[in-house]
Amino acid sequence: MMNQKFDRLLSAIRNEQVDDKVVAQAGERVWSSIAGSPTVDISTQKLRSCEDFQALIPGYLGKQLPGPRALLFEDHVHTCVGCRHALERTRDGQLQAVWRPELKRPRFPFWRWAVAATAVVAVAFATLALSMGIFPGQHVVHGAVQNVDGSLYAVIGDNVRMIPAGYEIRSGDEIRTAKGSSAVVRLLDGSLVEMGERADISLSRAWNGTTIHLDGGQVIVQAAKQRTGRLYVATDDCLVSVKGTIFSVNRGIKGSRVAVIEGVVRVDYGVRTTELRAGDEATSSANVSKVPIQNEIAWSRNAAKYLALLGDFAVLQKQFAAIPGPGLRYSSDLLPYLPDNTVVYAAIPNLANTLEEATRLFQDRLQQSPALRNWWRQQQKGSSPKLADVLDHMKTFSSYLGDEIVFAAGKTGTTYTAPIVLARVRQPGLEAFLQSESRRLSSDQSQPALQMVHDPGAVTPAPNHPLLVYLTDDLLIASPDAVELQRAAMRARQGNGSAFAQTPFYQQIARAYQQGAGWLFCADMEQIVVQNVHVGSSSNDLPPGIGDVRYLTMEHREVSGKTENQAALTFASQRQGVASWLAAPASMGSLEFVSPEASMVTSAVIKNPRSIMEEVFQMAGSGDANFAQHVAEFEAKTGVNVLDDITAPLGGEVTMAFDGPVLPTPRWKLILEVYDPSTLQATMAKLVDSFNREGNAQGHSLQLATRKVGSQTYYVISSPNHANSEVDYTFVDSYLIAAPDLGTISRAIQARQAGYALTHSPAFQALLPSDGYTNFSAIFYHNLGPVVEPIAEQLKSSGALTPQQRQSIDALTANSAPGLIYAYGEPDRIVVASNTGFMGFDLGTLLTMGDNGPFLPQMLLGRALSSPAHQTQ
């Protein structure tokens, strides 16, 4: 029956007579597009050809393009010669030159060969461009629909039609999934794009790679290894670029969220650029928060595979964290060789034994997990460095060195000197190894990555600024700058040390060693920011209180089998301004409303909110002469005084938690300490009334209702425009509790009354550090177990999991241990610490070391340290 209906539908479409007027109108639209209609809004139109990009040139030169669109334009112009020339001509005010053939014969026969060669090049260029589909008006296929679950539509011009699996996607096609539908698109390079419900994508291709334009919804991309160029996902506020990985991009009204399942992803948000690794997330707006990555991928048909892979990673990360680290060091005999003006110091332990054990654990897990083996086989494809090779080179390099490797950089005036690297040498053969590594890492043998130095006083660096390496019987000295190398070598020969030993910064480093050092990073912030704190300096753009900073110290150590990570920001005097907003450690009663099942909790005690707001007003007013007027206008419209009516009623505690059922919607709750509930409630009513007065013209409004449940009064803010969205809140004792529904608030109140709180749970108590404090200034608690378990159970009940996938998902649930990061606000410093993790090196970091990621030999032998921008002569 369904086939007959479908045949009748096709027949009706095939026999439909199109009115001549409709055809004429379509022709006019095509001609308008070809002629370049001036009514097109270049800030929102899709960019599919060089004509589209060249239409943006006036707006780009006038600095009128939005940040993400300007970023796409610059990326295209960087790789497209024609558009780059068009930009240069427009910038110079020149018209495009028109070539006209001359009828007279050329003076020399050579020109005939030149014209013929030019014609050959033009034909080759045109052939390549045609094959890539980048000429205007081309509709070359960029991918095909692999499968569809539900309904999938193609929007071509003004036409919308349902498309089946096998449909070929061309330039100009816009593909949309319907409600409750999903689809998988395979690109020509083998990449897979899984579309969630109501997702909207289109494809384009340029010299630098293929771009997936995501106009809305969510996609999960399994990017194939790119032979040339990159694969891009572009939204209107971010650009994601990869060479080969698995990641998710979620685009909505409030902004975009990018989450990485495997590999490395680069994300550009306007002028901000960040690299994300497995398990990391980033958002384009403060209005979009991070969520557990398991939630972000739960809708995918491949969720079982992804969760299985994450389960294997979780097992490995737990095993890696359990590897005994190198012993603590209580002094360093390399400190005397540092430059007199050192402002940055880093020391890392020799990791030879740790890397060997990590390699063994990885190989064991590889034999046990089919999911991990499949992922590993994909990683071995391509020409990029392989993880096994990277680890092998690291182990060999480490075997030549002593207990630690030291990095240091100095500063003279406002100029940073080139860094130096110091390490003890404990066995011969290091020079031969470094020379072989240089040949392996250098694509151009005439410009090696490093240069061995036997006489520092007579060294002549190569033009490409290689890393200069000087070896004595027991010491390695390396620097990209000859002068710094010579000075360090002289200090080593004289053996009497440098004047750095007399500085307070030296004493700060020495104190860190006295407590036992593992990984150590110290920065003399007083010298680094000195140009910003001169009295009367026009460059004083630091927030109040930050100019008083003195030292930054970051440490990682293992004591009695436990990991300790700590970062301390020390100030020259008692904390002031922004630095003082974090209050001293105090009791956090708001945590009593959070249950032990919470997946993520952030809580802090802060300085008086009114004082903070006054400082914010002062900072904003110093940068905007009209700020006070804007505040006055807001207060006049709303009838609300910001300081008296909003901040004055608040106390010093704030807690945000994801606490409750994860599916279908994560439950959040916000708890604020409130000293004057009646004033704050009157303020809320005034703000809602003001919003309704301003928003009525646009059809937007809010409703503030009161509900009585027993003896408790609840307030509900809702909008007729969003029927399923509301914010509920109530006042209990001295706290305001807000949540998306009354049930969440009611359960929080009952949990507090019953003493069923996170802070009383064994899991939380086991994470507490042993120190002299009884309270914290701030905490961040995470426990993915409650998040993973319902998703895993849902997948298990579907019966679609293989035994190996069930085993890996069980491992993910079992190894999703909770973690705690905590902070102390001391009178003259802020300390942030954690007793979980591996010094920030999570499994994603370790597994991507071979995919253009940094690792020690490459950092030492590569050209990152030899950038001319860091040279001083």
mmCIF file of C-alpha atoms in Angstrom, residues 216-483:
data_model
loop_
_atom_site.group_PDB
_atom_site.id
_atom_site.type_symbol
_atom_site.label_atom_id
_atom_site.label_comp_id
_atom_site.label_asym_id
_atom_site.label_seq_id
_atom_site.Cartn_x
_atom_site.Cartn_y
_atom_site.Cartn_z
ATOM 1 C CA GLY A 216 21.659 24.634 13.067
ATOM 2 C CA GLY A 217 21.379 21.447 15.082
ATOM 3 C CA GLN A 218 24.105 18.957 15.926
ATOM 4 C CA VAL A 219 26.480 16.774 13.953
ATOM 5 C CA ILE A 220 29.058 14.181 14.949
ATOM 6 C CA VAL A 221 31.918 14.035 12.465
ATOM 7 C CA GLN A 222 34.251 11.090 11.956
ATOM 8 C CA ALA A 223 36.911 12.879 9.941
ATOM 9 C CA ALA A 224 39.018 10.716 7.672
ATOM 10 C CA LYS A 225 42.749 11.348 7.501
ATOM 11 C CA GLN A 226 43.181 14.274 5.110
ATOM 12 C CA ARG A 227 45.827 13.792 2.429
ATOM 13 C CA THR A 228 45.918 17.530 1.727
ATOM 14 C CA GLY A 229 44.255 20.437 3.439
ATOM 15 C CA ARG A 230 41.809 20.077 6.311
ATOM 16 C CA LEU A 231 38.191 19.282 7.013
ATOM 17 C CA TYR A 232 36.237 22.242 8.411
ATOM 18 C CA VAL A 233 32.943 22.659 10.223
ATOM 19 C CA ALA A 234 31.742 26.264 10.077
ATOM 20 C CA THR A 235 28.950 27.846 12.086
ATOM 21 C CA ASP A 236 28.174 31.547 12.154
ATOM 22 C CA ASP A 237 30.254 31.994 15.327
ATOM 23 C CA CYS A 238 33.061 29.428 15.136
ATOM 24 C CA LEU A 239 35.287 27.483 12.757
ATOM 25 C CA VAL A 240 36.444 23.941 13.568
ATOM 26 C CA SER A 241 39.361 22.441 11.635
ATOM 27 C CA VAL A 242 40.780 18.910 11.798
ATOM 28 C CA LYS A 243 43.102 16.532 9.995
ATOM 29 C CA GLY A 244 41.387 13.360 11.224
ATOM 30 C CA THR A 245 39.405 12.775 14.429
ATOM 31 C CA ILE A 246 35.934 12.260 15.956
ATOM 32 C CA PHE A 247 34.105 15.273 17.360
ATOM 33 C CA SER A 248 30.686 16.860 17.857
ATOM 34 C CA VAL A 249 29.490 20.357 16.939
ATOM 35 C CA ASN A 250 26.186 21.607 18.369
ATOM 36 C CA ARG A 251 24.831 24.900 17.009
ATOM 37 C CA GLY A 252 21.858 26.665 18.576
ATOM 38 C CA ILE A 253 20.410 30.123 19.108
ATOM 39 C CA LYS A 254 22.609 30.785 22.166
ATOM 40 C CA GLY A 255 25.869 29.698 20.535
ATOM 41 C CA SER A 256 27.956 26.660 19.627
ATOM 42 C CA ARG A 257 29.487 23.834 21.636
ATOM 43 C CA VAL A 258 32.332 21.623 20.361
ATOM 44 C CA ALA A 259 33.150 18.314 22.087
ATOM 45 C CA VAL A 260 35.995 15.960 21.143
ATOM 46 C CA ILE A 261 35.634 12.197 21.396
ATOM 47 C CA GLU A 262 39.021 11.294 19.935
ATOM 48 C CA GLY A 263 41.983 13.164 18.482
ATOM 49 C CA VAL A 264 42.787 16.870 18.308
ATOM 50 C CA VAL A 265 40.500 19.675 17.102
ATOM 51 C CA ARG A 266 41.290 23.347 16.517
ATOM 52 C CA VAL A 267 38.469 25.783 17.253
ATOM 53 C CA ASP A 268 38.447 29.470 16.266
ATOM 54 C CA TYR A 269 35.933 31.767 17.980
ATOM 55 C CA GLY A 270 36.607 35.154 16.364
ATOM 56 C CA VAL A 271 40.052 36.155 17.651
ATOM 57 C CA ARG A 272 40.174 33.254 20.141
ATOM 58 C CA THR A 273 41.827 30.000 19.104
ATOM 59 C CA THR A 274 42.029 26.847 21.186
ATOM 60 C CA GLU A 275 43.029 23.224 20.723
ATOM 61 C CA LEU A 276 40.774 20.527 22.169
ATOM 62 C CA ARG A 277 41.716 16.947 22.852
ATOM 63 C CA ALA A 278 39.729 13.802 23.684
ATOM 64 C CA GLY A 279 37.208 14.573 26.418
ATOM 65 C CA ASP A 280 37.554 18.360 26.057
ATOM 66 C CA GLU A 281 34.765 20.828 25.275
ATOM 67 C CA ALA A 282 34.569 24.493 24.328
ATOM 68 C CA THR A 283 31.671 26.901 23.824
ATOM 69 C CA SER A 284 31.372 30.089 21.801
ATOM 70 C CA SER A 285 29.344 31.955 24.392
ATOM 71 C CA ALA A 286 29.110 32.248 28.149
ATOM 72 C CA ASN A 287 25.402 31.492 27.703
ATOM 73 C CA VAL A 288 26.281 27.943 26.593
ATOM 74 C CA SER A 289 27.723 25.805 29.380
ATOM 75 C CA LYS A 290 29.733 22.622 29.066
ATOM 76 C CA VAL A 291 27.890 19.353 29.627
ATOM 77 C CA PRO A 292 29.130 15.790 30.185
ATOM 78 C CA ILE A 293 30.354 14.548 26.833
ATOM 79 C CA GLN A 294 28.324 11.354 27.307
ATOM 80 C CA ASN A 295 25.165 13.475 27.204
ATOM 81 C CA GLU A 296 26.338 15.260 24.085
ATOM 82 C CA ILE A 297 26.657 12.032 22.076
ATOM 83 C CA ALA A 298 23.814 9.989 23.626
ATOM 84 C CA TRP A 299 21.537 10.587 20.598
ATOM 85 C CA SER A 300 24.010 9.090 18.122
ATOM 86 C CA ARG A 301 23.423 5.707 16.550
ATOM 87 C CA ASN A 302 27.118 5.106 17.239
ATOM 88 C CA ALA A 303 26.817 6.074 20.905
ATOM 89 C CA ALA A 304 27.634 2.497 21.917
ATOM 90 C CA LYS A 305 30.884 2.557 19.936
ATOM 91 C CA TYR A 306 31.860 5.964 21.268
ATOM 92 C CA LEU A 307 31.056 5.016 24.870
ATOM 93 C CA ALA A 308 33.032 1.795 24.461
ATOM 94 C CA LEU A 309 36.030 3.765 23.226
ATOM 95 C CA LEU A 310 35.691 6.246 26.087
ATOM 96 C CA GLY A 311 35.479 3.276 28.444
ATOM 97 C CA ASP A 312 38.809 1.958 27.226
ATOM 98 C CA PHE A 313 40.301 5.419 27.611
ATOM 99 C CA ALA A 314 38.942 5.641 31.169
ATOM 100 C CA VAL A 315 40.568 2.310 32.096
ATOM 101 C CA LEU A 316 43.881 3.390 30.630
ATOM 102 C CA GLN A 317 43.781 6.779 32.291
ATOM 103 C CA LYS A 318 43.142 5.161 35.668
ATOM 104 C CA GLN A 319 46.028 2.752 35.079
ATOM 105 C CA PHE A 320 48.312 5.560 33.925
ATOM 106 C CA ALA A 321 47.472 7.582 37.029
ATOM 107 C CA ALA A 322 48.456 4.585 39.167
ATOM 108 C CA ILE A 323 51.939 4.336 37.636
ATOM 109 C CA PRO A 324 54.470 5.307 40.317
ATOM 110 C CA GLY A 325 56.070 8.563 39.284
ATOM 111 C CA PRO A 326 59.732 9.511 39.568
ATOM 112 C CA GLY A 327 60.958 10.195 43.074
ATOM 113 C CA LEU A 328 60.715 13.711 44.517
ATOM 114 C CA ARG A 329 63.725 16.016 44.212
ATOM 115 C CA TYR A 330 64.605 18.216 47.182
ATOM 116 C CA SER A 331 67.236 20.354 45.452
ATOM 117 C CA SER A 332 68.612 21.073 41.970
ATOM 118 C CA ASP A 333 72.265 21.427 41.041
ATOM 119 C CA LEU A 334 71.212 23.115 37.771
ATOM 120 C CA LEU A 335 69.928 26.319 39.412
ATOM 121 C CA PRO A 336 73.398 27.977 39.512
ATOM 122 C CA TYR A 337 73.594 27.867 35.707
ATOM 123 C CA LEU A 338 70.433 29.891 35.113
ATOM 124 C CA PRO A 339 70.598 33.398 33.592
ATOM 125 C CA ASP A 340 70.836 36.319 36.029
ATOM 126 C CA ASN A 341 67.530 37.738 34.749
ATOM 127 C CA THR A 342 65.466 34.511 34.833
ATOM 128 C CA VAL A 343 61.716 35.128 35.089
ATOM 129 C CA VAL A 344 60.325 31.758 33.919
ATOM 130 C CA TYR A 345 61.499 28.409 35.288
ATOM 131 C CA ALA A 346 60.234 24.883 34.599
ATOM 132 C CA ALA A 347 61.626 21.543 35.717
ATOM 133 C CA ILE A 348 60.277 18.133 34.698
ATOM 134 C CA PRO A 349 61.405 14.747 35.989
ATOM 135 C CA ASN A 350 62.978 12.078 33.839
ATOM 136 C CA LEU A 351 60.055 9.950 32.638
ATOM 137 C CA ALA A 352 61.928 6.995 31.113
ATOM 138 C CA ASN A 353 60.531 4.388 33.536
ATOM 139 C CA THR A 354 57.053 5.930 33.553
ATOM 140 C CA LEU A 355 56.831 5.896 29.757
ATOM 141 C CA GLU A 356 57.976 2.287 29.584
ATOM 142 C CA GLU A 357 55.241 1.193 32.005
ATOM 143 C CA ALA A 358 52.618 3.290 30.177
ATOM 144 C CA THR A 359 53.554 1.629 26.880
ATOM 145 C CA ARG A 360 53.189 -1.818 28.429
ATOM 146 C CA LEU A 361 49.739 -0.995 29.853
ATOM 147 C CA PHE A 362 48.579 0.368 26.516
ATOM 148 C CA GLN A 363 49.680 -2.743 24.641
ATOM 149 C CA ASP A 364 47.898 -4.956 27.183
ATOM 150 C CA ARG A 365 44.667 -3.022 26.808
ATOM 151 C CA LEU A 366 45.011 -3.105 23.025
ATOM 152 C CA GLN A 367 44.955 -6.911 23.124
ATOM 153 C CA GLN A 368 41.822 -6.952 25.288
ATOM 154 C CA SER A 369 39.625 -4.407 23.473
ATOM 155 C CA PRO A 370 38.359 -4.750 19.863
ATOM 156 C CA ALA A 371 37.063 -1.156 19.971
ATOM 157 C CA LEU A 372 40.480 0.160 20.935
ATOM 158 C CA ARG A 373 42.171 -1.978 18.262
ATOM 159 C CA ASN A 374 39.878 -0.606 15.564
ATOM 160 C CA TRP A 375 40.617 2.933 16.686
ATOM 161 C CA TRP A 376 44.343 2.167 16.817
ATOM 162 C CA ARG A 377 44.365 0.815 13.253
ATOM 163 C CA GLN A 378 42.825 4.082 12.060
ATOM 164 C CA GLN A 379 45.528 6.031 13.878
ATOM 165 C CA GLN A 380 48.276 4.111 12.104
ATOM 166 C CA LYS A 381 47.113 5.291 8.686
ATOM 167 C CA GLY A 382 48.749 8.288 7.057
ATOM 168 C CA SER A 383 52.252 9.688 7.280
ATOM 169 C CA SER A 384 52.019 11.529 10.624
ATOM 170 C CA PRO A 385 54.273 10.346 13.489
ATOM 171 C CA LYS A 386 52.990 7.219 15.228
ATOM 172 C CA LEU A 387 52.489 7.085 18.991
ATOM 173 C CA ALA A 388 54.663 3.983 19.402
ATOM 174 C CA ASP A 389 57.546 5.677 17.587
ATOM 175 C CA VAL A 390 57.117 8.848 19.609
ATOM 176 C CA LEU A 391 57.219 6.954 22.916
ATOM 177 C CA ASP A 392 60.222 4.941 21.783
ATOM 178 C CA HIS A 393 62.185 8.101 20.911
ATOM 179 C CA MET A 394 61.176 9.711 24.191
ATOM 180 C CA LYS A 395 62.376 6.711 26.198
ATOM 181 C CA THR A 396 65.682 6.620 24.345
ATOM 182 C CA PHE A 397 66.228 10.343 24.796
ATOM 183 C CA SER A 398 65.384 10.168 28.508
ATOM 184 C CA SER A 399 67.786 7.292 29.085
ATOM 185 C CA TYR A 400 70.757 9.623 28.361
ATOM 186 C CA LEU A 401 69.708 12.270 30.895
ATOM 187 C CA GLY A 402 69.732 12.755 34.642
ATOM 188 C CA ASP A 403 66.845 13.121 37.080
ATOM 189 C CA GLU A 404 65.405 16.360 35.655
ATOM 190 C CA ILE A 405 65.333 18.653 32.646
ATOM 191 C CA VAL A 406 65.212 22.413 33.280
ATOM 192 C CA PHE A 407 63.827 25.140 31.006
ATOM 193 C CA ALA A 408 64.400 28.832 31.772
ATOM 194 C CA ALA A 409 63.919 32.218 30.098
ATOM 195 C CA GLY A 410 64.967 35.682 31.195
ATOM 196 C CA LYS A 411 63.786 39.215 30.661
ATOM 197 C CA THR A 412 65.716 42.435 30.086
ATOM 198 C CA GLY A 413 63.538 45.530 30.187
ATOM 199 C CA THR A 414 60.526 44.633 28.061
ATOM 200 C CA THR A 415 62.345 42.005 25.969
ATOM 201 C CA TYR A 416 62.337 38.293 26.779
ATOM 202 C CA THR A 417 65.559 36.460 26.140
ATOM 203 C CA ALA A 418 65.696 33.164 24.304
ATOM 204 C CA PRO A 419 65.102 30.101 26.492
ATOM 205 C CA ILE A 420 67.826 27.726 27.592
ATOM 206 C CA VAL A 421 67.556 24.010 28.349
ATOM 207 C CA LEU A 422 69.734 22.313 30.966
ATOM 208 C CA ALA A 423 70.093 18.650 31.916
ATOM 209 C CA ARG A 424 72.682 16.345 33.382
ATOM 210 C CA VAL A 425 74.155 13.692 31.040
ATOM 211 C CA ARG A 426 74.524 10.268 32.608
ATOM 212 C CA GLN A 427 75.777 8.121 29.743
ATOM 213 C CA PRO A 428 77.718 8.617 26.463
ATOM 214 C CA GLY A 429 76.162 8.514 22.997
ATOM 215 C CA LEU A 430 73.816 11.477 23.372
ATOM 216 C CA GLU A 431 75.433 13.522 20.573
ATOM 217 C CA ALA A 432 75.019 10.724 18.024
ATOM 218 C CA PHE A 433 71.367 10.260 19.065
ATOM 219 C CA LEU A 434 70.611 13.987 18.758
ATOM 220 C CA GLN A 435 72.198 14.169 15.317
ATOM 221 C CA SER A 436 70.136 11.208 14.107
ATOM 222 C CA GLU A 437 66.973 12.820 15.513
ATOM 223 C CA SER A 438 67.838 16.071 13.765
ATOM 224 C CA ARG A 439 68.108 14.277 10.433
ATOM 225 C CA ARG A 440 64.798 12.485 11.076
ATOM 226 C CA LEU A 441 62.909 15.643 12.038
ATOM 227 C CA SER A 442 64.347 17.929 9.347
ATOM 228 C CA SER A 443 62.672 17.707 5.965
ATOM 229 C CA ASP A 444 65.421 19.919 4.509
ATOM 230 C CA GLN A 445 68.827 18.502 5.373
ATOM 231 C CA SER A 446 70.479 21.791 4.421
ATOM 232 C CA GLN A 447 68.549 23.435 7.286
ATOM 233 C CA PRO A 448 68.820 21.035 10.248
ATOM 234 C CA ALA A 449 66.570 21.363 13.287
ATOM 235 C CA LEU A 450 69.557 21.485 15.629
ATOM 236 C CA GLN A 451 73.239 22.332 15.423
ATOM 237 C CA MET A 452 75.846 20.642 17.632
ATOM 238 C CA VAL A 453 78.312 23.137 19.133
ATOM 239 C CA HIS A 454 81.796 22.130 20.278
ATOM 240 C CA ASP A 455 83.164 25.606 20.946
ATOM 241 C CA PRO A 456 80.489 28.053 22.181
ATOM 242 C CA GLY A 457 82.854 31.017 21.787
ATOM 243 C CA ALA A 458 83.214 30.421 18.030
ATOM 244 C CA VAL A 459 79.706 29.315 17.113
ATOM 245 C CA THR A 460 78.112 30.700 13.941
ATOM 246 C CA PRO A 461 74.383 29.841 13.893
ATOM 247 C CA ALA A 462 72.821 28.646 10.643
ATOM 248 C CA PRO A 463 70.412 31.075 8.884
ATOM 249 C CA ASN A 464 67.325 29.026 9.870
ATOM 250 C CA HIS A 465 67.953 29.584 13.631
ATOM 251 C CA PRO A 466 68.435 25.936 14.659
ATOM 252 C CA LEU A 467 68.567 24.839 18.280
ATOM 253 C CA LEU A 468 72.187 25.077 19.404
ATOM 254 C CA VAL A 469 73.274 22.158 21.604
ATOM 255 C CA TYR A 470 76.508 22.128 23.639
ATOM 256 C CA LEU A 471 77.569 18.971 25.500
ATOM 257 C CA THR A 472 80.182 18.576 28.219
ATOM 258 C CA ASP A 473 81.025 15.348 29.979
ATOM 259 C CA ASP A 474 78.087 15.702 32.354
ATOM 260 C CA LEU A 475 75.952 18.628 31.151
ATOM 261 C CA LEU A 476 73.622 19.440 28.242
ATOM 262 C CA ILE A 477 73.077 23.116 27.413
ATOM 263 C CA ALA A 478 70.754 24.098 24.559
ATOM 264 C CA SER A 479 69.356 27.396 23.278
ATOM 265 C CA PRO A 480 68.291 28.862 19.928
ATOM 266 C CA ASP A 481 70.418 31.955 20.726
ATOM 267 C CA ALA A 482 74.236 31.876 20.547
ATOM 268 C CA VAL A 483 74.711 34.581 23.203
#
